mmCIF file of C-alpha atoms in Angstrom:
data_model
loop_
_atom_site.group_PDB
_atom_site.id
_atom_site.type_symbol
_atom_site.label_atom_id
_atom_site.label_comp_id
_atom_site.label_asym_id
_atom_site.label_seq_id
_atom_site.Cartn_x
_atom_site.Cartn_y
_atom_site.Cartn_z
ATOM 1 C CA MET A 11 13.308 -44.053 -19.204
ATOM 2 C CA CYS A 12 16.653 -44.826 -18.403
ATOM 3 C CA LEU A 13 18.189 -48.285 -17.325
ATOM 4 C CA GLN A 14 18.282 -46.346 -13.430
ATOM 5 C CA HIS A 15 15.026 -45.656 -13.876
ATOM 6 C CA CYS A 16 13.647 -48.719 -15.568
ATOM 7 C CA ALA A 17 15.207 -51.646 -13.238
ATOM 8 C CA ARG A 18 12.335 -52.328 -11.656
ATOM 9 C CA ARG A 19 10.879 -56.435 -13.150
ATOM 10 C CA LEU A 20 8.064 -57.345 -13.922
ATOM 11 C CA ARG A 21 5.372 -60.315 -15.742
ATOM 12 C CA LEU A 22 3.808 -58.305 -18.788
ATOM 13 C CA SER A 23 0.960 -60.113 -20.518
ATOM 14 C CA ALA A 24 1.091 -59.463 -24.499
ATOM 15 C CA THR A 25 -1.438 -56.190 -24.146
ATOM 16 C CA ALA A 26 0.659 -55.019 -20.941
ATOM 17 C CA GLN A 27 -0.960 -55.677 -18.254
ATOM 18 C CA ALA A 28 0.370 -57.758 -14.901
ATOM 19 C CA SER A 29 0.376 -61.649 -15.372
ATOM 20 C CA ARG A 30 1.983 -64.435 -13.294
ATOM 21 C CA ARG A 31 2.503 -66.381 -16.883
ATOM 22 C CA GLY A 32 3.904 -63.057 -18.907
ATOM 23 C CA GLU A 33 7.145 -62.136 -19.199
ATOM 24 C CA GLN A 34 9.967 -61.064 -16.843
ATOM 25 C CA CYS A 35 10.012 -57.222 -18.368
ATOM 26 C CA ARG A 36 11.917 -53.791 -17.880
ATOM 27 C CA VAL A 37 9.402 -51.248 -15.587
ATOM 28 C CA CYS A 38 9.658 -48.010 -13.799
ATOM 29 C CA ASP A 39 8.531 -47.660 -10.907
ATOM 30 C CA ASP A 40 5.086 -46.013 -11.067
ATOM 31 C CA CYS A 41 4.379 -49.434 -12.965
ATOM 32 C CA VAL A 42 5.271 -51.607 -10.469
ATOM 33 C CA GLY A 43 3.419 -50.022 -7.863
ATOM 34 C CA ARG A 44 0.092 -49.263 -9.842
ATOM 35 C CA ALA A 45 0.447 -52.767 -11.002
ATOM 36 C CA THR A 46 1.575 -54.520 -7.004
ATOM 37 C CA GLY A 47 -0.308 -51.756 -5.131
ATOM 38 C CA VAL A 48 2.769 -50.969 -3.044
ATOM 39 C CA GLY A 49 1.933 -46.963 -3.348
ATOM 40 C CA GLY A 50 -0.633 -47.904 -0.997
ATOM 41 C CA GLN A 51 -4.157 -46.154 -1.256
ATOM 42 C CA THR A 52 -5.083 -43.049 -1.820
ATOM 43 C CA ARG A 53 -7.591 -39.949 -0.279
ATOM 44 C CA ASP A 54 -9.181 -37.135 -3.191
ATOM 45 C CA HIS A 55 -8.811 -33.985 0.206
ATOM 46 C CA THR A 56 -9.615 -31.167 -3.072
ATOM 47 C CA ARG A 57 -13.575 -30.870 -1.125
ATOM 48 C CA SER A 58 -11.927 -30.085 2.381
ATOM 49 C CA PHE A 59 -9.144 -27.739 0.407
ATOM 50 C CA ALA A 60 -11.401 -26.166 -1.222
ATOM 51 C CA HIS A 61 -13.577 -24.880 2.317
ATOM 52 C CA LEU A 62 -11.124 -24.970 4.574
ATOM 53 C CA ARG A 63 -9.848 -21.628 1.505
ATOM 54 C CA ARG A 64 -12.944 -20.397 0.898
ATOM 55 C CA LYS A 65 -13.887 -19.770 4.223
ATOM 56 C CA THR A 66 -9.800 -17.817 4.372
ATOM 57 C CA VAL A 67 -11.266 -16.120 1.380
ATOM 58 C CA THR A 68 -14.380 -14.488 3.061
ATOM 59 C CA ALA A 69 -12.671 -13.880 6.320
ATOM 60 C CA ALA A 70 -11.012 -11.623 3.741
ATOM 61 C CA VAL A 71 -13.033 -9.612 1.643
ATOM 62 C CA MET A 72 -14.587 -9.556 4.619
ATOM 63 C CA GLU A 73 -11.696 -8.066 5.938
ATOM 64 C CA GLY A 74 -11.685 -6.043 3.331
ATOM 65 C CA ASN A 75 -14.651 -4.385 3.328
ATOM 66 C CA ARG A 76 -14.320 -3.202 7.013
ATOM 67 C CA VAL A 77 -11.698 -1.617 5.984
ATOM 68 C CA GLU A 78 -12.555 0.286 3.118
ATOM 69 C CA LYS A 79 -15.646 0.821 5.058
ATOM 70 C CA ARG A 80 -13.286 3.391 8.005
ATOM 71 C CA LEU A 81 -11.408 4.531 3.831
ATOM 72 C CA GLU A 82 -14.744 6.263 2.488
ATOM 73 C CA LYS A 83 -15.823 7.744 7.109
ATOM 74 C CA LEU A 84 -11.908 9.286 6.907
ATOM 75 C CA ALA A 85 -12.158 10.757 4.052
ATOM 76 C CA VAL A 86 -15.772 11.875 4.936
ATOM 77 C CA VAL A 87 -13.995 13.343 7.680
ATOM 78 C CA HIS A 88 -10.902 15.211 5.567
ATOM 79 C CA GLY A 89 -13.083 16.250 2.967
ATOM 80 C CA ASN A 90 -15.209 17.564 6.448
ATOM 81 C CA TRP A 91 -11.673 19.132 7.750
ATOM 82 C CA ARG A 92 -10.759 21.007 4.752
ATOM 83 C CA GLN A 93 -14.513 22.875 4.193
ATOM 84 C CA THR A 94 -14.031 24.688 7.202
ATOM 85 C CA PRO A 95 -12.189 27.786 7.353
ATOM 86 C CA ALA A 96 -8.599 27.839 8.306
ATOM 87 C CA PRO A 97 -7.271 30.308 10.790
ATOM 88 C CA LEU A 98 -4.217 32.640 10.582
ATOM 89 C CA VAL A 99 -3.030 30.490 13.499
ATOM 90 C CA GLN A 100 -3.442 28.266 15.876
ATOM 91 C CA THR A 101 -2.150 25.026 13.391
ATOM 92 C CA ALA A 102 -1.305 22.466 15.824
ATOM 93 C CA ALA A 103 -4.924 23.146 17.158
ATOM 94 C CA ARG A 104 -6.610 22.349 14.640
ATOM 95 C CA SER A 105 -3.959 19.448 13.186
ATOM 96 C CA ARG A 106 -5.346 18.067 17.169
ATOM 97 C CA ALA A 107 -9.075 18.689 15.833
ATOM 98 C CA LEU A 108 -8.820 16.492 13.249
ATOM 99 C CA GLN A 109 -6.944 13.735 14.857
ATOM 100 C CA ASP A 110 -9.567 13.740 17.183
ATOM 101 C CA ALA A 111 -11.581 13.734 13.702
ATOM 102 C CA GLU A 112 -9.902 10.498 12.672
ATOM 103 C CA GLN A 113 -10.773 8.839 15.803
ATOM 104 C CA THR A 114 -13.643 8.571 15.639
ATOM 105 C CA VAL A 115 -13.701 6.072 13.339
ATOM 106 C CA VAL A 116 -11.111 3.962 14.831
ATOM 107 C CA VAL A 117 -9.900 3.879 18.165
ATOM 108 C CA TRP A 118 -5.868 4.389 18.716
ATOM 109 C CA GLN A 119 -3.496 2.968 20.614
ATOM 110 C CA ASP A 120 -2.403 4.610 23.360
ATOM 111 C CA ASP A 121 1.119 5.851 22.842
ATOM 112 C CA ALA A 122 2.052 4.763 26.749
ATOM 113 C CA ASP A 123 0.805 0.651 25.776
ATOM 114 C CA ALA A 124 3.236 1.100 22.647
ATOM 115 C CA PRO A 125 7.191 1.854 23.232
ATOM 116 C CA ASN A 126 8.295 -0.248 20.281
ATOM 117 C CA CYS A 127 7.512 0.072 17.002
ATOM 118 C CA LEU A 128 5.919 -2.617 16.053
ATOM 119 C CA PHE A 129 6.707 -4.164 13.022
ATOM 120 C CA CYS A 130 10.615 -3.465 13.126
ATOM 121 C CA GLU A 131 10.323 -2.768 17.083
ATOM 122 C CA ARG A 132 12.474 0.571 17.197
ATOM 123 C CA VAL A 133 11.798 2.960 19.941
ATOM 124 C CA PHE A 134 10.736 5.416 20.113
ATOM 125 C CA GLY A 135 11.752 9.132 21.282
ATOM 126 C CA ARG A 136 11.308 12.329 20.535
ATOM 127 C CA LEU A 137 14.158 12.514 18.474
ATOM 128 C CA SER A 138 15.071 9.530 17.374
ATOM 129 C CA THR A 139 11.877 7.503 16.189
ATOM 130 C CA ARG A 140 8.229 9.378 16.136
ATOM 131 C CA ARG A 141 5.349 7.026 16.385
ATOM 132 C CA HIS A 142 2.997 6.705 13.800
ATOM 133 C CA HIS A 143 -0.760 5.630 14.062
ATOM 134 C CA CYS A 144 -2.829 3.677 11.916
ATOM 135 C CA ARG A 145 -6.198 5.481 10.592
ATOM 136 C CA LEU A 146 -7.527 1.778 10.136
ATOM 137 C CA CYS A 147 -6.457 -0.221 13.203
ATOM 138 C CA GLY A 148 -5.475 1.861 15.318
ATOM 139 C CA ARG A 149 -1.935 0.935 16.151
ATOM 140 C CA VAL A 150 1.373 2.682 16.657
ATOM 141 C CA VAL A 151 3.860 2.679 13.727
ATOM 142 C CA CYS A 152 7.138 4.772 13.355
ATOM 143 C CA GLY A 153 7.304 5.738 10.114
ATOM 144 C CA ARG A 154 9.886 3.602 8.265
ATOM 145 C CA PRO A 155 8.732 2.452 5.017
ATOM 146 C CA GLN A 156 8.984 -1.145 6.363
ATOM 147 C CA CYS A 157 6.139 -0.151 8.410
ATOM 148 C CA SER A 158 4.210 2.499 7.491
ATOM 149 C CA ALA A 159 2.333 4.337 4.316
ATOM 150 C CA GLN A 160 1.033 6.790 3.305
ATOM 151 C CA LEU A 161 -2.636 5.819 1.579
ATOM 152 C CA SER A 162 -3.870 8.166 -1.107
ATOM 153 C CA VAL A 163 -7.461 8.846 -0.406
ATOM 154 C CA PRO A 164 -9.727 10.566 -2.849
ATOM 155 C CA LEU A 165 -12.567 12.742 -0.467
ATOM 156 C CA PRO A 166 -15.689 12.779 -1.770
ATOM 157 C CA LEU A 167 -17.215 15.769 -3.872
ATOM 158 C CA SER A 168 -19.255 19.088 -2.016
ATOM 159 C CA ASP A 169 -23.055 17.545 -3.251
ATOM 160 C CA ALA A 170 -22.320 14.439 -1.533
ATOM 161 C CA GLN A 171 -23.015 13.398 -4.804
ATOM 162 C CA GLY A 172 -19.406 10.159 -4.960
ATOM 163 C CA PHE A 173 -15.951 11.252 -4.493
ATOM 164 C CA SER A 174 -12.943 13.319 -6.665
ATOM 165 C CA THR A 175 -11.153 12.265 -9.000
ATOM 166 C CA SER A 176 -8.317 14.669 -8.268
ATOM 167 C CA GLU A 177 -8.781 16.025 -4.715
ATOM 168 C CA CYS A 178 -7.652 13.473 -2.032
ATOM 169 C CA ALA A 179 -6.092 13.139 1.700
ATOM 170 C CA ASP A 180 -2.609 11.058 1.932
ATOM 171 C CA ILE A 181 -3.748 8.827 4.948
ATOM 172 C CA ARG A 182 -1.055 6.838 7.517
ATOM 173 C CA VAL A 183 -1.417 3.292 7.785
ATOM 174 C CA CYS A 184 0.200 0.575 8.243
ATOM 175 C CA ARG A 185 1.687 -1.874 7.008
ATOM 176 C CA GLU A 186 -1.003 -4.560 7.449
ATOM 177 C CA CYS A 187 -3.234 -2.299 6.772
ATOM 178 C CA GLU A 188 -1.762 -1.577 3.710
ATOM 179 C CA HIS A 189 -2.073 -4.945 2.343
ATOM 180 C CA VAL A 190 -5.380 -5.764 3.081
ATOM 181 C CA VAL A 191 -6.002 -3.006 0.785
ATOM 182 C CA VAL A 192 -4.349 -3.283 -1.914
ATOM 183 C CA ARG A 193 -5.127 -7.415 -1.995
ATOM 184 C CA HIS A 194 -8.392 -6.091 -1.701
ATOM 185 C CA ARG A 195 -8.404 -3.558 -4.601
ATOM 186 C CA ASP A 196 -7.030 -6.545 -6.245
ATOM 187 C CA ARG A 197 -9.371 -8.912 -6.356
ATOM 188 C CA ILE A 198 -11.928 -6.429 -7.383
ATOM 189 C CA VAL A 199 -10.114 -5.780 -10.335
ATOM 190 C CA ARG A 200 -10.099 -9.285 -10.846
ATOM 191 C CA ALA A 201 -13.640 -10.272 -11.235
ATOM 192 C CA ALA A 202 -14.174 -7.588 -13.039
ATOM 193 C CA PRO A 203 -14.700 -8.238 -16.677
ATOM 194 C CA GLN A 204 -11.787 -7.247 -18.355
ATOM 195 C CA ALA A 205 -12.950 -4.081 -21.927
ATOM 196 C CA PRO A 206 -10.756 -4.247 -24.632
ATOM 197 C CA GLU A 207 -7.505 -2.505 -24.607
ATOM 198 C CA LEU A 208 -8.966 0.331 -26.383
ATOM 199 C CA MET A 209 -11.644 1.106 -24.315
ATOM 200 C CA GLN A 210 -9.198 1.223 -20.751
ATOM 201 C CA LEU A 211 -7.234 3.661 -23.067
ATOM 202 C CA TYR A 212 -10.097 5.554 -24.019
ATOM 203 C CA ALA A 213 -11.488 5.122 -20.546
ATOM 204 C CA LEU A 214 -8.616 6.441 -19.068
ATOM 205 C CA ILE A 215 -8.099 9.633 -20.977
ATOM 206 C CA ARG A 216 -12.311 10.534 -20.507
ATOM 207 C CA THR A 217 -11.104 10.030 -16.526
ATOM 208 C CA ARG A 218 -8.140 12.578 -16.301
ATOM 209 C CA MET A 219 -10.958 15.045 -19.009
ATOM 210 C CA SER A 220 -12.942 14.780 -16.147
ATOM 211 C CA GLN A 221 -10.411 15.279 -13.707
ATOM 212 C CA VAL A 222 -8.670 18.089 -15.708
ATOM 213 C CA GLU A 223 -12.070 20.282 -15.897
ATOM 214 C CA GLU A 224 -12.869 19.607 -12.377
ATOM 215 C CA THR A 225 -9.528 21.272 -11.049
ATOM 216 C CA LEU A 226 -8.371 23.276 -13.587
ATOM 217 C CA PRO A 227 -10.998 26.300 -12.443
ATOM 218 C CA VAL A 228 -9.776 25.334 -8.683
ATOM 219 C CA PHE A 229 -5.876 25.992 -9.998
ATOM 220 C CA ASN A 230 -7.493 29.499 -12.320
ATOM 221 C CA THR A 231 -8.252 30.884 -8.956
ATOM 222 C CA LEU A 232 -4.950 30.051 -7.313
ATOM 223 C CA ALA A 233 -3.066 30.955 -9.851
ATOM 224 C CA MET A 234 -4.250 35.002 -9.971
ATOM 225 C CA ARG A 235 -4.527 34.897 -5.855
ATOM 226 C CA LEU A 236 -2.059 34.290 -6.016
ATOM 227 C CA HIS A 237 -0.269 36.977 -8.990
ATOM 228 C CA SER A 238 -2.173 39.736 -6.866
ATOM 229 C CA GLN A 239 0.512 39.233 -3.602
ATOM 230 C CA VAL A 240 3.636 40.566 -3.330
ATOM 231 C CA GLY A 241 5.809 39.794 -0.388
ATOM 232 C CA SER A 242 5.495 37.013 1.993
ATOM 233 C CA THR A 243 4.541 34.110 0.695
ATOM 234 C CA PRO A 244 1.743 32.877 0.167
ATOM 235 C CA PRO A 245 -0.142 30.308 2.539
ATOM 236 C CA ASP A 246 -1.720 29.261 -0.807
ATOM 237 C CA LEU A 247 1.297 28.701 -2.580
ATOM 238 C CA PRO A 248 1.235 24.442 -1.299
ATOM 239 C CA ARG A 249 -1.878 24.295 -2.570
ATOM 240 C CA ALA A 250 -1.433 25.663 -5.817
ATOM 241 C CA ALA A 251 1.480 23.504 -6.410
ATOM 242 C CA ARG A 252 0.339 20.458 -5.749
ATOM 243 C CA ILE A 253 -2.632 20.956 -7.452
ATOM 244 C CA ARG A 254 -0.329 22.101 -10.691
ATOM 245 C CA LYS A 255 1.589 19.387 -10.178
ATOM 246 C CA GLN A 256 -2.071 16.952 -10.436
ATOM 247 C CA LEU A 257 -2.822 18.754 -13.268
ATOM 248 C CA THR A 258 0.634 17.556 -14.944
ATOM 249 C CA ALA A 259 0.344 14.511 -14.338
ATOM 250 C CA ALA A 260 -3.042 14.134 -15.707
ATOM 251 C CA PHE A 261 -1.954 16.042 -19.692
ATOM 252 C CA SER A 262 0.608 12.840 -19.463
ATOM 253 C CA GLU A 263 -1.441 9.576 -19.101
ATOM 254 C CA MET A 264 -3.336 11.209 -21.209
ATOM 255 C CA ASP A 265 0.205 11.954 -24.234
ATOM 256 C CA GLN A 266 0.728 8.653 -23.637
ATOM 257 C CA ALA A 267 -2.324 6.912 -24.135
ATOM 258 C CA SER A 268 -3.201 8.059 -26.546
ATOM 259 C CA LYS A 269 0.161 7.383 -28.258
ATOM 260 C CA ARG A 270 -0.358 3.446 -26.814
ATOM 261 C CA ILE A 271 -3.980 3.599 -29.393
ATOM 262 C CA VAL A 272 -2.266 5.189 -32.224
ATOM 263 C CA ALA A 273 0.323 2.082 -31.346
ATOM 264 C CA LEU A 274 -2.268 -0.864 -31.382
ATOM 265 C CA PRO A 275 -2.775 -3.302 -34.514
ATOM 266 C CA SER A 276 -5.836 -2.102 -36.575
ATOM 267 C CA ALA A 277 -8.057 -5.047 -37.888
ATOM 268 C CA SER A 278 -9.625 -2.042 -40.595
ATOM 269 C CA THR A 279 -9.073 0.514 -42.040
ATOM 270 C CA GLY A 280 -12.054 2.117 -39.903
ATOM 271 C CA HIS A 281 -9.999 1.312 -37.103
ATOM 272 C CA LYS A 282 -6.835 2.936 -38.700
ATOM 273 C CA ARG A 283 -9.209 6.072 -38.810
ATOM 274 C CA LEU A 284 -10.110 5.917 -35.293
ATOM 275 C CA HIS A 285 -7.331 5.427 -33.619
ATOM 276 C CA ALA A 286 -5.929 8.834 -35.347
ATOM 277 C CA ALA A 287 -9.179 10.341 -34.641
ATOM 278 C CA ILE A 288 -8.451 9.929 -31.016
ATOM 279 C CA ARG A 289 -4.892 11.300 -31.437
ATOM 280 C CA ARG A 290 -5.810 14.749 -32.874
ATOM 281 C CA MET A 291 -8.222 15.170 -30.331
ATOM 282 C CA VAL A 292 -6.248 14.598 -26.808
ATOM 283 C CA ALA A 293 -3.733 16.318 -28.939
ATOM 284 C CA GLN A 294 -6.587 19.364 -29.960
ATOM 285 C CA TYR A 295 -7.205 19.306 -25.831
ATOM 286 C CA LEU A 296 -3.924 19.226 -24.182
ATOM 287 C CA GLN A 297 -3.312 22.346 -27.065
ATOM 288 C CA LEU A 298 -6.143 24.036 -24.792
ATOM 289 C CA HIS A 299 -5.409 22.684 -21.556
ATOM 290 C CA MET A 300 -1.841 21.821 -20.973
ATOM 291 C CA PHE A 301 0.127 24.785 -23.104
ATOM 292 C CA PRO A 302 -1.454 28.267 -21.334
ATOM 293 C CA LEU A 303 -1.116 26.549 -17.741
ATOM 294 C CA THR A 304 0.020 29.400 -15.950
ATOM 295 C CA MET A 305 2.827 29.679 -14.746
ATOM 296 C CA LEU A 306 3.301 30.473 -9.905
ATOM 297 C CA PRO A 307 5.293 32.405 -8.685
ATOM 298 C CA THR A 308 8.857 32.117 -6.794
ATOM 299 C CA PRO A 309 8.807 32.330 -3.415
ATOM 300 C CA PRO A 310 11.366 34.835 -2.466
ATOM 301 C CA ARG A 311 13.988 34.127 -0.742
ATOM 302 C CA ARG A 312 15.502 33.993 2.860
ATOM 303 C CA PRO A 313 18.240 36.221 3.580
ATOM 304 C CA SER A 314 21.219 33.272 4.285
ATOM 305 C CA SER A 315 22.696 32.660 8.108
ATOM 306 C CA ALA A 316 25.797 34.848 6.238
ATOM 307 C CA MET A 317 24.235 37.113 5.074
ATOM 308 C CA SER A 318 22.390 37.568 8.482
ATOM 309 C CA MET A 319 25.442 37.973 9.979
ATOM 310 C CA SER A 320 27.145 40.798 7.913
ATOM 311 C CA HIS A 321 24.338 42.855 7.801
#
């Protein structure tokens, strides 16, 4: 240490222990405190802090489990709503029926009790700032990204055996509920044992393959129906475009994962051949399913105002 931090003096014996008959030596403040007891008594608060943290973590886990159960109920609500045949008219009444079904999961706050946004405190209005209800807690928030977000929730399968990997519903949630969901899922991921990178990438490829095999027949049926319709914009075009975007994203993730597998270090020649075989399998799968992907028809353009005035 420097002279400034060894400015204290203490009598030390030959074994560097504090002694009244020892010689004066330069020491630091910590050594003087340990030798003379100037630092005072200490008390270990580890057990108290661990008890308080355990209570906090337990409360957070319970809140996360409660929110996850609400998400599952909302997924069932949206799944049943999508399975009901959509009428050609009365879209507002259909949306209202969905909102009534969502309120069976959690009670919504009354609009009259929320003149301002819960987080940014902006005043709601018919034209300026719209009201949005969080589907997990029922509170009223605005649609700004820092106040609420759209949470993607997988829909249940038709046979009620698990949830789909391709069909999802966007549910409006406030930022606090979104943080609860993210923390809860992150806690589950961190608690699970981590598999080797090769197994993780291969599991991702298999998951995306299952998603493609589940979604591709639906897309092909919609594409054939759209190409047979001529004239105005078909009502199934937005859904088909959304499914095609999901398929393209799945193909891209499979391609990137297979390239990462090839770039992994190989401990032996057998591992290197395994990596190359997985890459060839993915390339053949993409050639079989991605390249023949049907293009969707372009919707007819609406005549501009200038053209309509000239006619």
